[in-house]
mmCIF file of C-alpha atoms and ligand atoms in Angstrom:
data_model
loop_
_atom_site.group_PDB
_atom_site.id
_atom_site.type_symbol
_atom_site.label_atom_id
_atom_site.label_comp_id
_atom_site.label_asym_id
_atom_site.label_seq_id
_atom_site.Cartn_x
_atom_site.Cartn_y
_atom_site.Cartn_z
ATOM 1 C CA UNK Z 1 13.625 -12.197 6.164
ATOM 2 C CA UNK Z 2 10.093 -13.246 6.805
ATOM 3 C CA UNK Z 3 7.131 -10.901 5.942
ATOM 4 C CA UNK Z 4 4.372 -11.154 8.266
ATOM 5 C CA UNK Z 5 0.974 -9.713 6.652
ATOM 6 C CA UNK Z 6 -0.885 -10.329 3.432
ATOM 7 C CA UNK Z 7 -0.372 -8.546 0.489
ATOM 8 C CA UNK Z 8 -3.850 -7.736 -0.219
ATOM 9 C CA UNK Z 9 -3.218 -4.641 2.973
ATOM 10 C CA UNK Z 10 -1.518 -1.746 1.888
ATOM 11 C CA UNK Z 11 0.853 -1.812 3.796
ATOM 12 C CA UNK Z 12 1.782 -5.476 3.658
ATOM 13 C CA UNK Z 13 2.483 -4.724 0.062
ATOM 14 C CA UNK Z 14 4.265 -1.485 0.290
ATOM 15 C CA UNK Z 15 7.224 -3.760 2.298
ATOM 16 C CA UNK Z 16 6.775 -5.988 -0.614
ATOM 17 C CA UNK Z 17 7.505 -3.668 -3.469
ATOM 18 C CA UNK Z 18 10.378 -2.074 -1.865
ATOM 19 C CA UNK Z 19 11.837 -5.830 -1.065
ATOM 20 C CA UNK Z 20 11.705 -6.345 -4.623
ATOM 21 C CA UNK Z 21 12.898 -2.999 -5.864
ATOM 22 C CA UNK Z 22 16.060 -4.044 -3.538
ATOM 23 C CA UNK Z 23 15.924 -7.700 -4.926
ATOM 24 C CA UNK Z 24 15.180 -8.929 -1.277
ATOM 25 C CA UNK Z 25 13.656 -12.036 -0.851
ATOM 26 C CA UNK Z 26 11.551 -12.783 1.991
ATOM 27 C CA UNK Z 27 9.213 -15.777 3.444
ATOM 28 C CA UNK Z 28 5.536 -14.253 3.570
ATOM 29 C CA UNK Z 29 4.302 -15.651 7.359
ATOM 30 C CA UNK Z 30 0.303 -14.911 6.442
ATOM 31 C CA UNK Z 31 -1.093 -13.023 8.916
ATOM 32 C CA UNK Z 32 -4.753 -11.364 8.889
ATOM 33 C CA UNK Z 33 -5.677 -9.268 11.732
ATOM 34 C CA UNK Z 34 -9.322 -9.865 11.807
ATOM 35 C CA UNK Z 35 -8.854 -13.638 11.417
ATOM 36 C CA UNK Z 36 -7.351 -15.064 14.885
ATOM 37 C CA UNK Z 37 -6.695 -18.428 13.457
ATOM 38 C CA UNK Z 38 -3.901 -16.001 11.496
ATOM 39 C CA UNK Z 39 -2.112 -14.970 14.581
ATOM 40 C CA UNK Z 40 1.455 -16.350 15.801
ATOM 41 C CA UNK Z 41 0.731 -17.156 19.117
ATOM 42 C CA UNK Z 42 3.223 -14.092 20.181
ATOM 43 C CA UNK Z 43 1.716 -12.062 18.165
ATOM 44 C CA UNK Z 44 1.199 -8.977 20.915
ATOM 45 C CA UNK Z 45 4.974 -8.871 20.948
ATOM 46 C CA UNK Z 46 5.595 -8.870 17.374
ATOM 47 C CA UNK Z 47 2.990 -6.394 16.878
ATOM 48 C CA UNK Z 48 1.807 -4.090 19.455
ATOM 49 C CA UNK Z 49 -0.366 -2.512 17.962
ATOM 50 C CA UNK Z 50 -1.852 -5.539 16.499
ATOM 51 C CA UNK Z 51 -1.715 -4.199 12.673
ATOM 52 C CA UNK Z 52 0.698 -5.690 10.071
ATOM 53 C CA UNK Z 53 3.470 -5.735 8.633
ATOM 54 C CA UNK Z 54 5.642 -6.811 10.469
ATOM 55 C CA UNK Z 55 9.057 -8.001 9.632
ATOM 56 C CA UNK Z 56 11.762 -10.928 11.509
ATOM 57 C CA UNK Z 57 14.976 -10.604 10.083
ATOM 58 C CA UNK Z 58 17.106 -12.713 12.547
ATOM 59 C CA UNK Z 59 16.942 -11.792 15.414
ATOM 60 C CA UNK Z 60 15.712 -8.203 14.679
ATOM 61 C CA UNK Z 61 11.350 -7.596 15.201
ATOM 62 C CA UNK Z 62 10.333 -4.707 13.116
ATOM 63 C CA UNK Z 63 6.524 -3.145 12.831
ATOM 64 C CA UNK Z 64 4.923 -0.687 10.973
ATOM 65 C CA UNK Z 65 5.908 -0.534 7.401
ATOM 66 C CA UNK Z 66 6.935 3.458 7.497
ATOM 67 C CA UNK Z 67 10.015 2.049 10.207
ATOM 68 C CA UNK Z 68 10.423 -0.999 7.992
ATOM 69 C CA UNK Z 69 11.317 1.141 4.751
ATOM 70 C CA UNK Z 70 13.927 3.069 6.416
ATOM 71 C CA UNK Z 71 15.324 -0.276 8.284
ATOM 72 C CA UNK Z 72 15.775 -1.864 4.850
ATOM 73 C CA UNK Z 73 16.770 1.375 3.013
ATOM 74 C CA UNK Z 74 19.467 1.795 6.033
ATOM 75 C CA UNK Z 75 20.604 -1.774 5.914
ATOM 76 C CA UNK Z 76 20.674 -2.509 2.037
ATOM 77 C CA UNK Z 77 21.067 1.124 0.560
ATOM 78 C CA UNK Z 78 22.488 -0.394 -2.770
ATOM 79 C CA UNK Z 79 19.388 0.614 -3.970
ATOM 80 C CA UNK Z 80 16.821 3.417 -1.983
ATOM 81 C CA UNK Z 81 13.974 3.906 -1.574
ATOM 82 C CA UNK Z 82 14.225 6.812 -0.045
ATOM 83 C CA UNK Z 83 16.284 9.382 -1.604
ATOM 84 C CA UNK Z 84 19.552 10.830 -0.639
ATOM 85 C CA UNK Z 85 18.990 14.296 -1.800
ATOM 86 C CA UNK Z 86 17.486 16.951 0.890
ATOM 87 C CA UNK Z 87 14.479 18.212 -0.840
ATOM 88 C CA UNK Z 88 13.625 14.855 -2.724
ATOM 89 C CA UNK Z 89 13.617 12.929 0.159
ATOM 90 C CA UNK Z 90 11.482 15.650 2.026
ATOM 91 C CA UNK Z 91 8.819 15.322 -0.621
ATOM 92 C CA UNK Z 92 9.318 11.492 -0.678
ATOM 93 C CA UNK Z 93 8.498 11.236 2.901
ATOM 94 C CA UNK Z 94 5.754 13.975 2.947
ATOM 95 C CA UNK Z 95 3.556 11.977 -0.395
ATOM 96 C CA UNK Z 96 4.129 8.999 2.139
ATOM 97 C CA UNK Z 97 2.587 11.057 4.506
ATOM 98 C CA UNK Z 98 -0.008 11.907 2.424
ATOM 99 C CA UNK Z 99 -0.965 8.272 1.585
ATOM 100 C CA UNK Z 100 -1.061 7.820 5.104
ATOM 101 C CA UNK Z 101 -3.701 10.489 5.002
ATOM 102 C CA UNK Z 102 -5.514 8.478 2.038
ATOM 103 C CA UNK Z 103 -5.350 5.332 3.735
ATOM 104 C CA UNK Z 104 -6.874 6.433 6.756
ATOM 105 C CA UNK Z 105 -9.913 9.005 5.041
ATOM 106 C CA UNK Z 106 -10.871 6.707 1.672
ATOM 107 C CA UNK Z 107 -9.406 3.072 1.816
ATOM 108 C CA UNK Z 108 -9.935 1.839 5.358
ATOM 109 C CA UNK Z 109 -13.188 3.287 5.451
ATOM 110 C CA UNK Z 110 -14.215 2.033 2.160
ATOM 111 C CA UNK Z 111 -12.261 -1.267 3.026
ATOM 112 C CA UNK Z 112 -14.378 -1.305 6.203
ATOM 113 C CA UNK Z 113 -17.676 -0.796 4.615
ATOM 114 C CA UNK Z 114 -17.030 -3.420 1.705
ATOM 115 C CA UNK Z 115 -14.804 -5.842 2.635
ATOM 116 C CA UNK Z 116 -15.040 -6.079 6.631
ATOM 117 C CA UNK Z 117 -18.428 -5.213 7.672
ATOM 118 C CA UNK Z 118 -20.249 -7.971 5.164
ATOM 119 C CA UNK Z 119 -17.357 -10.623 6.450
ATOM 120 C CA UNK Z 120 -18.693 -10.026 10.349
ATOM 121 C CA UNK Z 121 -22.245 -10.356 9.186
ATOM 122 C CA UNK Z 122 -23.247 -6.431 9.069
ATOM 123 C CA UNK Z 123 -24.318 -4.360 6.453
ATOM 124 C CA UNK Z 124 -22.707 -1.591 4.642
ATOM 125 C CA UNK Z 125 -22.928 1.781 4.685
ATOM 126 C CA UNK Z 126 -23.606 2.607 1.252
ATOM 127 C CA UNK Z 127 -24.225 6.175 2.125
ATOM 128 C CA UNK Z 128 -21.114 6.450 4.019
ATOM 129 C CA UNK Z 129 -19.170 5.069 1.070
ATOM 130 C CA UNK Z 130 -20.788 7.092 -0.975
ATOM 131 C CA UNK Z 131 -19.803 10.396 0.680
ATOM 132 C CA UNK Z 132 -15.859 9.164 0.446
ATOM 133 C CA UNK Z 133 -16.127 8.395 -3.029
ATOM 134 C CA UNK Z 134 -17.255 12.256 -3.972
ATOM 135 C CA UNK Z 135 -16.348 14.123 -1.292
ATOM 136 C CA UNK Z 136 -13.238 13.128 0.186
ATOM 137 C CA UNK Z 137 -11.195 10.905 -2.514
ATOM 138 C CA UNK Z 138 -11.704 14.155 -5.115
ATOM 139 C CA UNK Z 139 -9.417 16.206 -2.899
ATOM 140 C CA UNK Z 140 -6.887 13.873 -2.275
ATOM 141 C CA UNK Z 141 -6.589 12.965 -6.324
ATOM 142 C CA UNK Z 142 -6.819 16.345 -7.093
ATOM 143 C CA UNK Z 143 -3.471 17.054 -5.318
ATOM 144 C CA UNK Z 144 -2.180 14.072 -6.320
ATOM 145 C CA UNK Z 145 -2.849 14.244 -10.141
ATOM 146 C CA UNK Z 146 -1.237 17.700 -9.528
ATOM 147 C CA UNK Z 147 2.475 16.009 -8.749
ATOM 148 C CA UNK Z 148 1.998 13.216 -11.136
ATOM 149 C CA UNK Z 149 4.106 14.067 -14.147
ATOM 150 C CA UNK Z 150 5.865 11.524 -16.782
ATOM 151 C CA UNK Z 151 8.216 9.605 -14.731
ATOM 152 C CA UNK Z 152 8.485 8.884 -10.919
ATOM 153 C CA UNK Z 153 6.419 11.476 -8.892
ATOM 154 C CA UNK Z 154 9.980 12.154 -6.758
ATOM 155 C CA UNK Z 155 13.436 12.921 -8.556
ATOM 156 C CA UNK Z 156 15.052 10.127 -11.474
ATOM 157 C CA UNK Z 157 13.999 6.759 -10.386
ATOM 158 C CA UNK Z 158 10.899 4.377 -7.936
ATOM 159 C CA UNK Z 159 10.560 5.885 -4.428
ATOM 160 C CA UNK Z 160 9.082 5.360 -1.489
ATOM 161 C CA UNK Z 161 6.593 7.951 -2.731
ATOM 162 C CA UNK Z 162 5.758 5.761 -6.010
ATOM 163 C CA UNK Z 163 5.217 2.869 -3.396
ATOM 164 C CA UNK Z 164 2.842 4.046 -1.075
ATOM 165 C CA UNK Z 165 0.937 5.931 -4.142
ATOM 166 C CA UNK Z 166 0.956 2.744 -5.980
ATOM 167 C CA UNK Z 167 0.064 0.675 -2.917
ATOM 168 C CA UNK Z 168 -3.115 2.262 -2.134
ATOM 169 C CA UNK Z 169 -4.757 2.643 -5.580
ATOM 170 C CA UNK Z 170 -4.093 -1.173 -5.979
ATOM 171 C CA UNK Z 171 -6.288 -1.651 -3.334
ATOM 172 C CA UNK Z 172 -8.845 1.297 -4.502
ATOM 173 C CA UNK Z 173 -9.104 -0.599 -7.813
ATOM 174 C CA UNK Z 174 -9.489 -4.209 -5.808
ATOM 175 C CA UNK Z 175 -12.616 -2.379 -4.153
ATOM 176 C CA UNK Z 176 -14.175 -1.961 -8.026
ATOM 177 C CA UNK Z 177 -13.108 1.990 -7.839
ATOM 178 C CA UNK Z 178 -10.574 3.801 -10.730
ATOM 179 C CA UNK Z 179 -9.104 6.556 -11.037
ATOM 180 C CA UNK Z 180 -11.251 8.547 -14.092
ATOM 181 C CA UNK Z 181 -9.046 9.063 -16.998
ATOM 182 C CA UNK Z 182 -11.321 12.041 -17.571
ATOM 183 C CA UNK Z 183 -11.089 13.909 -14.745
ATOM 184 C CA UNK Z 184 -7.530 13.211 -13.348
ATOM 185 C CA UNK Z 185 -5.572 12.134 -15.953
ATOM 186 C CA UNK Z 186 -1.856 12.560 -14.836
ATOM 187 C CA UNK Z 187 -2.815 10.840 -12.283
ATOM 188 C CA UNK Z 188 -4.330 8.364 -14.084
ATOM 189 C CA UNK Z 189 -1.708 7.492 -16.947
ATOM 190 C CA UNK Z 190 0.626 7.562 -13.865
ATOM 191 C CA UNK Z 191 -0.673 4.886 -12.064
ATOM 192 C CA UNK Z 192 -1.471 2.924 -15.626
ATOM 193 C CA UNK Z 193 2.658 3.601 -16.607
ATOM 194 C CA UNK Z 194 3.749 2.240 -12.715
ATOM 195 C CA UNK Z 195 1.319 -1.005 -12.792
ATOM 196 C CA UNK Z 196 3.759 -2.054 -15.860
ATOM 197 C CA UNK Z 197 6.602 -1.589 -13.915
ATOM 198 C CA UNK Z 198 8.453 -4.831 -13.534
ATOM 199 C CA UNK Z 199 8.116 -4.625 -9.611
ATOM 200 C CA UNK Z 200 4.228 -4.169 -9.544
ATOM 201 C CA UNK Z 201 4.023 -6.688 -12.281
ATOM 202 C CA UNK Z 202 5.753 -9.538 -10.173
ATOM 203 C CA UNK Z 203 3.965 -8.345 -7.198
ATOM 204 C CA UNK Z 204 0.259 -8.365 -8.658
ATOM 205 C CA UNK Z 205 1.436 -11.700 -10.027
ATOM 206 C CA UNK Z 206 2.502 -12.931 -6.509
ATOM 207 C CA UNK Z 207 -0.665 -11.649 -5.099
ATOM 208 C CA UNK Z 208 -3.020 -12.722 -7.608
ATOM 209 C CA UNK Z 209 -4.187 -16.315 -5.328
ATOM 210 C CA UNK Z 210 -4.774 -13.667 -2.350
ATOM 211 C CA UNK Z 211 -6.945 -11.107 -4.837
ATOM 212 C CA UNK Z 212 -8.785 -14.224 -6.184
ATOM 213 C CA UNK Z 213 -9.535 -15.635 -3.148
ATOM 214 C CA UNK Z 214 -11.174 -12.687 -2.091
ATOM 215 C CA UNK Z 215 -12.893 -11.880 -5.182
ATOM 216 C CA UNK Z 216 -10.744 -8.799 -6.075
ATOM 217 C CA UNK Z 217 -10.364 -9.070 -10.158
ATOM 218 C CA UNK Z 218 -7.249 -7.413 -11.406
ATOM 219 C CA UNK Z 219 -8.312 -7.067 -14.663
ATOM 220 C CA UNK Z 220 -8.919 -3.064 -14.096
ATOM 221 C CA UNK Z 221 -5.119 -2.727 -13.731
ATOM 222 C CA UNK Z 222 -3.858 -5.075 -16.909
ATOM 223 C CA UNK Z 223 -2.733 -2.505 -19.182
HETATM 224 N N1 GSH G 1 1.182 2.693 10.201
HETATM 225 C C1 GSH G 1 1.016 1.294 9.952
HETATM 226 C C2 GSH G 1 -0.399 1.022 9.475
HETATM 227 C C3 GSH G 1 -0.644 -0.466 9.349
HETATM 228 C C4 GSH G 1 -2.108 -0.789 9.053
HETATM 229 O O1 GSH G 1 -2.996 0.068 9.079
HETATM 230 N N2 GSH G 1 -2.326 -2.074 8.753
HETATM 231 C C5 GSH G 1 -3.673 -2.540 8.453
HETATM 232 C C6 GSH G 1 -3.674 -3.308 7.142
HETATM 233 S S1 GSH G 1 -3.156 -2.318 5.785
HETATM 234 C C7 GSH G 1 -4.130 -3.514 9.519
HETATM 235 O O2 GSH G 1 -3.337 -4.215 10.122
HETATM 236 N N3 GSH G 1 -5.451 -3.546 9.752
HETATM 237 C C8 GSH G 1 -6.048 -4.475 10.658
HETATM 238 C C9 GSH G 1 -6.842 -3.838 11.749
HETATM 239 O O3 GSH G 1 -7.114 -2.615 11.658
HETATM 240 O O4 GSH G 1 -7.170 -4.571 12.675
HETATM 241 C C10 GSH G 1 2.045 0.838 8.896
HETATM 242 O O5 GSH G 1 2.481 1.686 8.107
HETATM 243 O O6 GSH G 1 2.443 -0.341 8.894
#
């Protein structure tokens, strides 16, 4: 299967971890939105909305990484990500949701500000950053450190929920954020217990060149 993306997005890594909780392999095709030298050259049909990931398997062109879990999940259901049970896979899906929410109110914008704006020569928006950081990511962790509890957040083992939670505050860390201890800890010893999982441990391993290159340290998230 080949991986189009780069792990260092969200959602390029959420295909990642679940490929690995599965035992997938899969050829990483690196692909960067903002950089065009990154693009296949039929790149508006693989992606039509232009984001990544995407995923080839064959024949078979897959976008969006929400689609690509259940693909996967229906395809190699050995072992899901998504849970069989009613009401666990309802919340599974909703905290997916939610991180959806995340993604789009705190990362992207802080992303955007720190990451994406000084790369096209502009200058951040401190004051917009700032406003994220204690007004909007307080609600969201709030909620969240509310269904953290001492294993997975959904039913007996890793879900699609764990994923896209996991996913995210990888990249909040990356951007020189944490999670405070003091003020959300379930949350907090949550995300510390999942980094040591053996599937975020390969993957920050795998990544680690990426983070590097960028100047993302990972030494927030070493145990
Ligand atoms: N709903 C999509 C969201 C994908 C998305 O937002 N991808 C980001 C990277 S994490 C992207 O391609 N950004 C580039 C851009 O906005 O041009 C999914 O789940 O795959």
């Amino acid at each position: 299967m080949k991986l189009h993306g780069v792990p260092l997005s969200v959602h390029t890594r959420k295909v990642q971890l679940a490929l690995r909780a599965k035992g997938l392999d899969h050829e990483l095709n690196v692909v960067i939105p903002i950089l065009p030298e990154t693009l296949p050259t039929n790149w508006s049909q693989l992606s039509p909305t232009g984001l990544i990931p995407v995923i080839e398997d064959g024949d078979f062109i897959l976008p969006d990484s929400s689609a690509i879990l259940q693909y996967l999940d229906a395809k190699h259901p050995a072992i899901p990500v998504i849970p069989a049970d009613p009401r666990e896979r309802g919340r599974a899906l909703w905290i997916e949701a939610y991180l959806g929410a995340f993604f789009r109110d705190v990362i992207h914008p802080l992303f955007h500000q720190r990451v994406v704006a000084p790369m096209q020569g502009g200058a951040p928006d401190t004051g917009l950053s700032d406003r994220v950081l204690s007004e909007v990511a307080p609600r969201y962790f709030g909620y969240l450190g509310g269904e953290a509890r001492s294993g997975w957040l959904v039913g007996e083992a890793l879900s699609i929920a764990d994923i896209a939670v996991g996913t995210n505050l990888v990249l909040f860390h990356y951007l020189g954020e944490t999670v405070s201890p003091a003020r959300y800890p379930a949350l907090s010893a949550y995300f510390r217990r999942l980094v040591t999982t053996p599937i975020f441990v390969e993957q920050l391993a795998a990544e680690k060149p990426f983070a590097e290159q960028m100047g993302f340290s990972q030494d927030s998230l070493a145990a």
